[in-house]
Short mmCIF file of C-alpha atoms and ligand atoms in Angstrom, two decimals:
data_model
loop_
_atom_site.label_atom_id
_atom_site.label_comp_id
_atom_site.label_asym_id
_atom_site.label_seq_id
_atom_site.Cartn_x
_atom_site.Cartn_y
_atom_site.Cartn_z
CA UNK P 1 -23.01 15.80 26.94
CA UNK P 2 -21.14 13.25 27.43
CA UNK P 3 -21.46 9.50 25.91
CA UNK P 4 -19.24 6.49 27.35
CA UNK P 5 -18.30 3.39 26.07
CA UNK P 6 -15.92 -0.20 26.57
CA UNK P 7 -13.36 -1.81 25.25
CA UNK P 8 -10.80 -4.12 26.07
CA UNK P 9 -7.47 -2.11 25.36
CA UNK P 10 -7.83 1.63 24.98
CA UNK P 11 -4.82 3.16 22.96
CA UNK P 12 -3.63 6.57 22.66
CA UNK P 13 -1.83 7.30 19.72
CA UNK P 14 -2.17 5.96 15.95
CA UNK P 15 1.38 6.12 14.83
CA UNK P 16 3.31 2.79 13.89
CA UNK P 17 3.05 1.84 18.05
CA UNK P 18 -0.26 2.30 18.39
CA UNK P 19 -1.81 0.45 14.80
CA UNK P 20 0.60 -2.11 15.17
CA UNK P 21 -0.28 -3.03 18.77
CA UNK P 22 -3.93 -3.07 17.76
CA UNK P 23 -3.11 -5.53 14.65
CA UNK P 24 -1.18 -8.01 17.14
CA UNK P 25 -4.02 -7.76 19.75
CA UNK P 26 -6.58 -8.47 17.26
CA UNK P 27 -4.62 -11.59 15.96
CA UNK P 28 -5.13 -12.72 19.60
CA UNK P 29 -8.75 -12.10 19.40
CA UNK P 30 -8.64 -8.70 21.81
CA UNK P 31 -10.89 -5.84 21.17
CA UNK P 32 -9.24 -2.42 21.41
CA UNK P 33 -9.73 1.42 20.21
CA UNK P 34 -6.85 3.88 18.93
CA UNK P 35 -7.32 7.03 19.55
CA UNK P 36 -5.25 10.11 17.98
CA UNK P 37 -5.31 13.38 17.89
CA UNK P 38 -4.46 14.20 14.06
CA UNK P 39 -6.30 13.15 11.18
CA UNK P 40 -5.38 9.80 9.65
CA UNK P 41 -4.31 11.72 6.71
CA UNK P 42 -2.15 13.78 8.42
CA UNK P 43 -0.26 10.69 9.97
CA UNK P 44 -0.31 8.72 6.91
CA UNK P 45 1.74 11.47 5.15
CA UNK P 46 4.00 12.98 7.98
CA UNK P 47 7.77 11.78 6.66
CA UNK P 48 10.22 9.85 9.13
CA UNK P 49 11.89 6.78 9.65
CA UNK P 50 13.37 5.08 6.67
CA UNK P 51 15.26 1.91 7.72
CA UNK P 52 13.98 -1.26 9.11
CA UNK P 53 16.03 -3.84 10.83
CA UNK P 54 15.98 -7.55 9.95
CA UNK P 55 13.58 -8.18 13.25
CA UNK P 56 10.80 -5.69 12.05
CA UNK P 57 10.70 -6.92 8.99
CA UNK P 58 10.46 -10.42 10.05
CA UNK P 59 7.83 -9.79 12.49
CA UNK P 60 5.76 -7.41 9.96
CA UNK P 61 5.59 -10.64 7.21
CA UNK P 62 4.75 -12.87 10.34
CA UNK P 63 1.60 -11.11 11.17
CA UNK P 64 0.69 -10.65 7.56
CA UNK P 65 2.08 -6.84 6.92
CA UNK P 66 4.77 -8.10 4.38
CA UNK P 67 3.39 -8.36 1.46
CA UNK P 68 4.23 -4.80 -0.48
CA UNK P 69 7.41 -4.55 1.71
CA UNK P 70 8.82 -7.94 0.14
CA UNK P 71 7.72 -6.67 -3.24
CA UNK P 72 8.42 -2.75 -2.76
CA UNK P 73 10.98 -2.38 -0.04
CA UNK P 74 15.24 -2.88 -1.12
CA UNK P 75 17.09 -4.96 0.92
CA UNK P 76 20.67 -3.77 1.47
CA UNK P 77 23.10 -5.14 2.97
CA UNK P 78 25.28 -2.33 4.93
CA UNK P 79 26.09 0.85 4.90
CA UNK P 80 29.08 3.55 3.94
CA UNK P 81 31.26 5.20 6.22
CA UNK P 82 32.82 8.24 5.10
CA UNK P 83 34.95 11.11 5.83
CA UNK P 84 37.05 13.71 3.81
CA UNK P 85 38.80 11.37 0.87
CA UNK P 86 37.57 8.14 2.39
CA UNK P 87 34.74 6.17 1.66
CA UNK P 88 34.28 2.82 3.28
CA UNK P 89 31.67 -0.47 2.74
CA UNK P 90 30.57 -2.25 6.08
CA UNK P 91 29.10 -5.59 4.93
CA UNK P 92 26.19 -6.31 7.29
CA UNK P 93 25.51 -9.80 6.06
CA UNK P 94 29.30 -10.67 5.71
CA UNK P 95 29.72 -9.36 9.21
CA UNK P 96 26.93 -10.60 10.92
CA UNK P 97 24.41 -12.27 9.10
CA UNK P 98 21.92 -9.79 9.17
CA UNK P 99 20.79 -6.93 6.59
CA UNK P 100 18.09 -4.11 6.68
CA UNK P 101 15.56 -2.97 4.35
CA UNK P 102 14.58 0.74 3.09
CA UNK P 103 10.99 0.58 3.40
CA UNK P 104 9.43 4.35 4.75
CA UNK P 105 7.99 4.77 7.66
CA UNK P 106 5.00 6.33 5.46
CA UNK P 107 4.56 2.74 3.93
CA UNK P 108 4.53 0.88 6.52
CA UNK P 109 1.60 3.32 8.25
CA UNK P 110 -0.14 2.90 4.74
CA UNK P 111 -0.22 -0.93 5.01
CA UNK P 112 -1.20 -1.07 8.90
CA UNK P 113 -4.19 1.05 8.13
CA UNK P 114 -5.44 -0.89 5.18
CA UNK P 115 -5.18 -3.84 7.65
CA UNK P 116 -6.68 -2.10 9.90
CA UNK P 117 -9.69 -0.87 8.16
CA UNK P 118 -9.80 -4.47 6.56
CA UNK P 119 -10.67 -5.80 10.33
CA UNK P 120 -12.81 -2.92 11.12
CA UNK P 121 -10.57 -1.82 13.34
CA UNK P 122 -12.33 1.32 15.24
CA UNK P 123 -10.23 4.24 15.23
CA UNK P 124 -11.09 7.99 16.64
CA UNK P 125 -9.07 10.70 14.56
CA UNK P 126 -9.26 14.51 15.76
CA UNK P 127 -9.98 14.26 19.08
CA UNK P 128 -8.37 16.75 21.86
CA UNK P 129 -8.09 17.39 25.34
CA UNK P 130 -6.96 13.32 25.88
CA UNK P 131 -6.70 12.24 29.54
CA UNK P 132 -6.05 9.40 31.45
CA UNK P 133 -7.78 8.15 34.54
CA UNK P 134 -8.01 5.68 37.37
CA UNK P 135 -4.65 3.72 35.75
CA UNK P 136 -3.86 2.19 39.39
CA UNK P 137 -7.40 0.65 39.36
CA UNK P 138 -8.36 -2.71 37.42
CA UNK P 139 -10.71 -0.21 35.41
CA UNK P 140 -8.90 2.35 34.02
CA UNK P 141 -10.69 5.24 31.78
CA UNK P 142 -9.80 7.27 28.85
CA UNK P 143 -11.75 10.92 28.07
CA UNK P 144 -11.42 13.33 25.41
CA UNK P 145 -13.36 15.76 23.05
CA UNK P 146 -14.72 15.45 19.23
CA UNK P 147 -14.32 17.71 16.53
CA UNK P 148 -17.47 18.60 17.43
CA UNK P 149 -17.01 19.71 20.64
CA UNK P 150 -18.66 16.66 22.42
CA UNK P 151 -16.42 14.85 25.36
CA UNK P 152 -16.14 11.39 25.30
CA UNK P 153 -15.45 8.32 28.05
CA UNK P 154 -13.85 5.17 27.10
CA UNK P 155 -13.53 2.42 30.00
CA UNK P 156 -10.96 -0.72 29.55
CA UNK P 157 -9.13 -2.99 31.10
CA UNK P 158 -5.93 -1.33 29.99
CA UNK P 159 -4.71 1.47 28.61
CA UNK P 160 -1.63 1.78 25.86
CA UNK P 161 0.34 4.85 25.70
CA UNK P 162 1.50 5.33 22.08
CA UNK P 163 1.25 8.68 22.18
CA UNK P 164 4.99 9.86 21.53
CA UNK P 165 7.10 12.39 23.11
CA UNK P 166 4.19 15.29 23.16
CA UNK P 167 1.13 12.73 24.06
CA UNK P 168 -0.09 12.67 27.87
CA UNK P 169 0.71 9.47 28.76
CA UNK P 170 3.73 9.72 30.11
CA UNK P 171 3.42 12.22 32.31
CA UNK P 172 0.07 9.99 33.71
CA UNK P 173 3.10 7.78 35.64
CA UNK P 174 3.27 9.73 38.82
CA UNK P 175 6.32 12.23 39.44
CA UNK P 176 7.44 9.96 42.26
CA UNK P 177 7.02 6.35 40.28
CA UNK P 178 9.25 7.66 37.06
CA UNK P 179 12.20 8.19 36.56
CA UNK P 180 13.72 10.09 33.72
CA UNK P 181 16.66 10.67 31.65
CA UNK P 182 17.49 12.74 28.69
CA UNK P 183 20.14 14.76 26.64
CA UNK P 184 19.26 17.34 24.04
CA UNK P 185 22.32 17.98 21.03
CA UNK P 186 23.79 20.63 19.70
CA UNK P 187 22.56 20.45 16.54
CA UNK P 188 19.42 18.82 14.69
CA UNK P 189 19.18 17.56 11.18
CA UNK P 190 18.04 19.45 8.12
CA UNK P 191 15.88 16.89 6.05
CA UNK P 192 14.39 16.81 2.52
CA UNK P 193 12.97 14.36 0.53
CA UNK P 194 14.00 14.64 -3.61
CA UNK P 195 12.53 13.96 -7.10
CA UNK P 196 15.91 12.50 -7.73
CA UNK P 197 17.24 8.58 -8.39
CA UNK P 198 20.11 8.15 -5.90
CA UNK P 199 23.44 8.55 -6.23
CA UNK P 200 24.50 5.14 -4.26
CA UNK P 201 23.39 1.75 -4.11
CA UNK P 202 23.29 1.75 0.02
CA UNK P 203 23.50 4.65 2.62
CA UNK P 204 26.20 6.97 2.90
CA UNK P 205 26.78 8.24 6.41
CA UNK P 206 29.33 10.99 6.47
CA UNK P 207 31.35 12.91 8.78
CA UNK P 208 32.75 16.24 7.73
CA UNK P 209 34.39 19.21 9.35
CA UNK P 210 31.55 21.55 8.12
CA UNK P 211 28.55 18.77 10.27
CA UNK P 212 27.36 15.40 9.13
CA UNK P 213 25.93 14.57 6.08
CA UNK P 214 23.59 11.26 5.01
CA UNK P 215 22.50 10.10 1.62
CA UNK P 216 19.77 8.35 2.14
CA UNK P 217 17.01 7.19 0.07
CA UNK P 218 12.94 6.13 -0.56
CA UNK P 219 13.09 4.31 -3.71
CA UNK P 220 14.47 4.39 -7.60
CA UNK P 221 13.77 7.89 -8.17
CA UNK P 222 13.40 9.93 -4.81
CA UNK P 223 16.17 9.94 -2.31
CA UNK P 224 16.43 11.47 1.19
CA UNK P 225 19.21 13.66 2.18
CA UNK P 226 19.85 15.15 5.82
CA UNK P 227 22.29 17.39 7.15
CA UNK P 228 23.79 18.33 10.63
CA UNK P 229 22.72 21.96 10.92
CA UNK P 230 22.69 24.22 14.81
CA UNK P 231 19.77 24.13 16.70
CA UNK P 232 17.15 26.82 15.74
CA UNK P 233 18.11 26.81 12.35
CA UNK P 234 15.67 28.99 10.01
CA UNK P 235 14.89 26.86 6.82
CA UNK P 236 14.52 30.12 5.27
CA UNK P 237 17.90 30.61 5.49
CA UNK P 238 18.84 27.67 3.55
CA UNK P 239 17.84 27.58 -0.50
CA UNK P 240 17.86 25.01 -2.30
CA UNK P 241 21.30 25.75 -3.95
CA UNK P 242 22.75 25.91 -0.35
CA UNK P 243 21.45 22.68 0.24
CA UNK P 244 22.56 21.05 -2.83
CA UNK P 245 26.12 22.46 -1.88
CA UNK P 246 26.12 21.53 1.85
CA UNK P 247 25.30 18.15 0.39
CA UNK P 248 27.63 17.79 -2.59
CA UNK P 249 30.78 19.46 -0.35
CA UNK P 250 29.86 17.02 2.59
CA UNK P 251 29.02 13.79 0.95
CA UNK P 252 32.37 14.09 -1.18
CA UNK P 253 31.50 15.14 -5.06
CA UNK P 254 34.45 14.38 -7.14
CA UNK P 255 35.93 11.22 -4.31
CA UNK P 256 37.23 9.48 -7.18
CA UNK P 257 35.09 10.40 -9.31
CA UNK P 258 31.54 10.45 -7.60
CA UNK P 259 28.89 12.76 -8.23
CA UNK P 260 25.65 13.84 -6.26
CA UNK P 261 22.63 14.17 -8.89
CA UNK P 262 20.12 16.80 -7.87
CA UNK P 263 16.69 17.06 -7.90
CA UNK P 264 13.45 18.94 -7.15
CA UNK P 265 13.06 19.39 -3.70
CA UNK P 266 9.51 18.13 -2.19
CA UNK P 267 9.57 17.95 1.51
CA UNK P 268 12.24 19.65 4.00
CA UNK P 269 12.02 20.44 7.78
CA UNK P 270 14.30 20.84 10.81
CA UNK P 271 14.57 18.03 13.65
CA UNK P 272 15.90 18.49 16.69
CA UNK P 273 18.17 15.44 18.04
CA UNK P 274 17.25 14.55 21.66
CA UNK P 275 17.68 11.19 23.64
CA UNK P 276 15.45 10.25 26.07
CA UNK P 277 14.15 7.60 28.62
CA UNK P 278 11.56 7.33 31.16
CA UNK P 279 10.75 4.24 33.47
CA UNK P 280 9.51 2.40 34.51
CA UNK P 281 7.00 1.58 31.20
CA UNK P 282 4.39 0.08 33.31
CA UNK P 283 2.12 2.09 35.89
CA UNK P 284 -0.70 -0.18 37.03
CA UNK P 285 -3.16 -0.02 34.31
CA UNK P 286 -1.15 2.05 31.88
CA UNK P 287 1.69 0.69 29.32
CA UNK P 288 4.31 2.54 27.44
CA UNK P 289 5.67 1.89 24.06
CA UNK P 290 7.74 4.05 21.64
CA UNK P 291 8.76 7.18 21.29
CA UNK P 292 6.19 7.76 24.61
CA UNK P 293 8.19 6.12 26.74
CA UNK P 294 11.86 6.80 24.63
CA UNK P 295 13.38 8.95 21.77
CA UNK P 296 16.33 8.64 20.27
CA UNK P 297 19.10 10.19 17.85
CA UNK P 298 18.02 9.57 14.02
CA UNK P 299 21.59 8.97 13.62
CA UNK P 300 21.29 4.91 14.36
CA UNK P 301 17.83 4.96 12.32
CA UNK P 302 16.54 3.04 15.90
CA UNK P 303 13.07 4.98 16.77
CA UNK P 304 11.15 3.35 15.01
CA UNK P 305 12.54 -0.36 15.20
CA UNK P 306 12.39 0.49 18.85
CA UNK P 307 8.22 0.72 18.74
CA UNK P 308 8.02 -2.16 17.04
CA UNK P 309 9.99 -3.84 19.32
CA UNK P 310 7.79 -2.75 22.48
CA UNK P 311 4.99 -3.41 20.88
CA UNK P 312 5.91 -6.63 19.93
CA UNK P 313 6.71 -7.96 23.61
CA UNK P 314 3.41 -6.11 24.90
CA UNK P 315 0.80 -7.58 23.01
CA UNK P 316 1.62 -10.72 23.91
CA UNK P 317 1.84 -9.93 27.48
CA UNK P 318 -1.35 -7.79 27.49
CA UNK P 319 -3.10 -11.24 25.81
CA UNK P 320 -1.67 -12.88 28.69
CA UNK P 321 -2.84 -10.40 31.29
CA UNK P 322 -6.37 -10.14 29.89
CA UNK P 323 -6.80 -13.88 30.31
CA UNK P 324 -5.42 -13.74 33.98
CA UNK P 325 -1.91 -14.45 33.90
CA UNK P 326 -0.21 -11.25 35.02
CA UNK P 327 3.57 -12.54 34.77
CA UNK P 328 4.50 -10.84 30.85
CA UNK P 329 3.15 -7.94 31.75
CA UNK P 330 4.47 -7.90 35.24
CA UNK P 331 8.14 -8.42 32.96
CA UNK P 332 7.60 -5.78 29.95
CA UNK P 333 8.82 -3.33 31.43
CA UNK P 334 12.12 -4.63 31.98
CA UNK P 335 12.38 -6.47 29.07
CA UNK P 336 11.31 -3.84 26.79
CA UNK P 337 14.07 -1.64 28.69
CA UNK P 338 16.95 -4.14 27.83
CA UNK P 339 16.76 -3.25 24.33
CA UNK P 340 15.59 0.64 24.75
CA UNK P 341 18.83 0.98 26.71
CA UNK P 342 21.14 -0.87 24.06
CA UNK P 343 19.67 1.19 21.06
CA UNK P 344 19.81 4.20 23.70
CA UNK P 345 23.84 3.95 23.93
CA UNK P 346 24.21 2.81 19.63
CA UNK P 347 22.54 6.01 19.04
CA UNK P 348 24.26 8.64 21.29
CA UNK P 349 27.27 6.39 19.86
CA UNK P 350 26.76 6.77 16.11
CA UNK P 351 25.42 10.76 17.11
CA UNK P 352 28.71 11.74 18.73
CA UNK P 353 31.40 9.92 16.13
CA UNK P 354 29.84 11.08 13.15
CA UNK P 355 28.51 15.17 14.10
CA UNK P 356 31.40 17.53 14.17
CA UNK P 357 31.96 20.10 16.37
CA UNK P 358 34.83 22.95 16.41
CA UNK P 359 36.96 21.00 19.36
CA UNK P 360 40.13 20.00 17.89
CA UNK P 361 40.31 17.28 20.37
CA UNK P 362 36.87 15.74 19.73
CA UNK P 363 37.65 15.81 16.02
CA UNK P 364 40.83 13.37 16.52
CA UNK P 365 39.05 11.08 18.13
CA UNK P 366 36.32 11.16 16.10
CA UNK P 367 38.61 10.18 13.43
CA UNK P 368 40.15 7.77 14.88
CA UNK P 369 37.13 6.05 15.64
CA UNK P 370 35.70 5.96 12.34
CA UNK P 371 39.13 4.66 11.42
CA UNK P 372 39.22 1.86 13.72
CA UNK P 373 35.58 0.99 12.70
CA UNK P 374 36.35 0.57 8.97
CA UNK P 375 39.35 -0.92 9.21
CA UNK P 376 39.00 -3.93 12.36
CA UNK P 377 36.23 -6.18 11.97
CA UNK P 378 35.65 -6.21 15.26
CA UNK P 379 34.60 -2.94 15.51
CA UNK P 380 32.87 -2.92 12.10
CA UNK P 381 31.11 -6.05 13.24
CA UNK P 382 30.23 -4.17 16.60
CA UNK P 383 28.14 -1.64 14.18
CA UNK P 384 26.65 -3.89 12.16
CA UNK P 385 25.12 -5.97 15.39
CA UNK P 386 23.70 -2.90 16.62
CA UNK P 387 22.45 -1.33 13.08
CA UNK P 388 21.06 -4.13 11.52
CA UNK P 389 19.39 -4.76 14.90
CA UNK P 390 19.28 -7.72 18.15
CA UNK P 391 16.35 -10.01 17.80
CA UNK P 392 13.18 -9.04 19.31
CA UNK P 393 13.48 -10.82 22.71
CA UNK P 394 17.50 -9.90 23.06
P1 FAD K 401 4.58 8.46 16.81
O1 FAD K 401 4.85 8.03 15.42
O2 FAD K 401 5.07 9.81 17.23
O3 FAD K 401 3.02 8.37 17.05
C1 FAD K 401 2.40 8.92 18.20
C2 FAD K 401 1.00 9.36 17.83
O4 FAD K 401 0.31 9.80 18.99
C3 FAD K 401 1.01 10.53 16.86
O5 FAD K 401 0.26 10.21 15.71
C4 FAD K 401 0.41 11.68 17.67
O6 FAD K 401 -0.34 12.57 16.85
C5 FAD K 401 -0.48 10.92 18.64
N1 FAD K 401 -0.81 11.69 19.84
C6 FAD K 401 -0.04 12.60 20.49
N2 FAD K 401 -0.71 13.14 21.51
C7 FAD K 401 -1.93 12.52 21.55
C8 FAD K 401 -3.05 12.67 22.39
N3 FAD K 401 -3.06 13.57 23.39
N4 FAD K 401 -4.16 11.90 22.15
C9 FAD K 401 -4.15 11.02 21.12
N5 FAD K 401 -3.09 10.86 20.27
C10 FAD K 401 -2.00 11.61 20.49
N6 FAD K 401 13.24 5.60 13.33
C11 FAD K 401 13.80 4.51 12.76
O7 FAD K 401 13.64 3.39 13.28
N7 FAD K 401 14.55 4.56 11.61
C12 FAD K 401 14.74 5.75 10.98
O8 FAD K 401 15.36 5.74 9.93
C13 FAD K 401 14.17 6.94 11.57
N8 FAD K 401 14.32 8.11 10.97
C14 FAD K 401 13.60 9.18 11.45
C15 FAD K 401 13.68 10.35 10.74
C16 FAD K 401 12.94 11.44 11.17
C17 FAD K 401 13.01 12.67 10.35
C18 FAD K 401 12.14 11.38 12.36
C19 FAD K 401 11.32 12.57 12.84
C20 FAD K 401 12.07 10.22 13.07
C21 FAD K 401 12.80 9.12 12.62
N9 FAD K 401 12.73 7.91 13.29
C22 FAD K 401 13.38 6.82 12.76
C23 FAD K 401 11.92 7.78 14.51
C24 FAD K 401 10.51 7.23 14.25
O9 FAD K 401 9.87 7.98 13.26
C25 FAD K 401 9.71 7.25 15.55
O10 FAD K 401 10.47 6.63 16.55
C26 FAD K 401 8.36 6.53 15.40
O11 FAD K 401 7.44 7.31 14.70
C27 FAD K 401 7.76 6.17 16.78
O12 FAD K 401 6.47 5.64 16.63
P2 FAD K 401 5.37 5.86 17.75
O13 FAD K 401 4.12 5.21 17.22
O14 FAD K 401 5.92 5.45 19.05
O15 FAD K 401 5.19 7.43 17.86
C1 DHB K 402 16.87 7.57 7.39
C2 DHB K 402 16.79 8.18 8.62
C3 DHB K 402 17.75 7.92 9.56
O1 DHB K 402 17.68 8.49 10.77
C4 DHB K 402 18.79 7.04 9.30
O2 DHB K 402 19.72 6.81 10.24
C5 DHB K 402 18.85 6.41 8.08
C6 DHB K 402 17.88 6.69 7.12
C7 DHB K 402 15.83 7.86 6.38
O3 DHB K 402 14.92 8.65 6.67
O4 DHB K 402 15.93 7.33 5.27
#
């Protein structure tokens, strides 16, 4: 059996892309329906992103999502630079006028939902077998199958791939339309998330001959710690003493006197480090945003700043569209590219200076680098632009 429905905007995917676009269409008065393939649960809980630039923020209180981020999330103002015996401040606001807030990607899925079941928002969790059809026609279709075994249609006027890196959607843009470019690291990042108040006021990013280290954090009393480890690595292979060491050794314990408080451990997996960019993000019918149509290096905390971005030139063109003026939409693609492209290049940037590697020759200029961007304003400033984010419609 099969039973069939409509909707204005059909979108695949109910990570931060996906609930987001739906909130910003439904300001506009446009009827849409996420669909995902998890449970909302599972979403809700899966731990990422931590940082969010001065853009997101401002967009998330403009559409009414700010509320426990002004109250819960910590503003801070830069970050630390460090390697062996030196620790330096960059001073986003003295720099450039602009600061970031820690505010988890966890919380900010939390509050989209609640909006989103506030506005009866209809969602389908646990469905499987997602596919995409007719996307060159004005009446493209979405199918899939329940928990229960039963397929579904879904017809719109257009289709949203939020789907990420393993959803379908991107692969719907014909072989000879896209275009596609990528680079996969050396290493990936061993994360965990700690029972533990941290042991800075703002983020330490540190480079160190045994791999890069980052002291990050959630709130007062759990912090989040990663650390450059090689590709495949076994997290059985790493206890949580070798962790604590890795950590300590990397992030300097005893640098004039600093210490790294420890905790109990309560999350920890492996994550590979791969960039990525397909275009265009427009086929017909079908629209890409997020890590669906891009990935990018944790290392510049971008990936999910980057969503919001898309998302936040799409809806308005989609509005637009829907209401038969096809000229936003006919620009997203390009627009949205502008920016994917510029956090592209800050992330393999920040990815390269700060991971070591055994090449004596790389680790000079490594050095150098992070010398000449603690020490010139210019080049401090020329981080601080990029971390603490362009406007939306840069
Ligand atoms: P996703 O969050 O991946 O959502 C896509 C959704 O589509 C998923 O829920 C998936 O289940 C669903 N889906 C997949 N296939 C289908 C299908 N066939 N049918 C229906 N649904 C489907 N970014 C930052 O900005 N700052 C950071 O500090 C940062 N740190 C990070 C740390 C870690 C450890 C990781 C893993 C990522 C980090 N990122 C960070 C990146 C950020 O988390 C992602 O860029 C962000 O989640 C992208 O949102 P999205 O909605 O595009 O994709
Ligand atoms: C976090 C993740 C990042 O990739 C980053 O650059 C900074 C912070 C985090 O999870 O807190």
């Amino acid at each position: 059996m099969t039973t069939s429905g409509r909707t204005q905007v059909a979108i695949v995917g109910a990570g931060p892309a996906g609930v987001l676009l739906s909130h910003l269409l439904a300001a506009d008065g446009i009827e849409s329906v996420v669909l995902e393939t998890r449970s909302e649960e599972y979403v809700a809980g899966r731990i990422r992103a931590g940082i969010l630039e001065q853009s997101t923020v401002d967009l998330l209180t403009e559409v009414g999502l700010g509320e426990r981020l002004a109250r819960e999330g910590d503003q801070h103002h830069g970050i630390y630079l460090q390697w062996p015996g030196e620790r330096h401040h960059l001073d986003f606001v003295d720099l450039v006028g602009r600061s970031v807030w820690v505010y988890g990607q966890t919380e900010v899925q939390k509050d989209l939902v609640l909006a989103a079941h506030a506005r009866q928002q209809q969602f389908v969790y646990e469905i499987s077998d997602t596919a995409l059809h007719d996307l060159e026609s004005d009446r493209p279709w979405v199918t899939w199958t329940d928990a229960d075994g039963v397929r579904h249609r879904l017809d719109a006027d257009v289709v949203v791939g939020c789907d990420g890196s393993f959803g379908p959607s991107r692969g719907a843009v014909p072989d000879e339309v896209r275009r596609t470019w990528g680079r996969t690291y050396p290493y990936s990042w061993l994360g965990i998330l700690a029972d533990v108040a941290p042991s800075t006021d703002e983020l330490i990013y540190a480079w160190h001959p045994d791999g890069f280290a980052l002291h990050s954090m959630r709130s007062s009393t759990v912090s989040r710690f990663y650390l450059q480890v090689p590709n495949d690595t076994d997290l059985a292979d790493w206890s949580d003493d070798r962790i604590w060491d890795g950590l300590a050794a990397r992030l300097g314990h005893g640098l004039d006197g600093w210490e790294l408080a420890t905790g109990t451990i309560t999350d920890r997996s492996v994550l590979p480090m791969r960039s990525f960019v397909q275009q265009p993000m427009r086929h017909g019918r079908l629209f890409l945003a997020g890590d669906a149509a891009h990935l990018v290096p944790p290392t510049g905390a971008k990936g999910l700043n980057l969503a919001v971005a898309d998302v936040a030139l799409l809806a308005p063109a989609l509005a637009a569209l829907l209401k038969g003026d096809p000229a936003l939409a006919d620009a997203y693609s390009d627009a949205a590219l502008r920016r994917v492209w510029r956090c592209t290049h800050f992330s393999w940037w920040m990815t390269t200076m700060l991971h070591s590697n055994d090449d004596p020759f790389d680790r000079e200029l490594q050095l150098s680098q992070l010398r000449w961007v603690a020490s010139s304003r210019a080049g401090a400033a020329g981080l601080a632009e990029n971390y603490a984010g362009l406007p939306i419609g840069f």
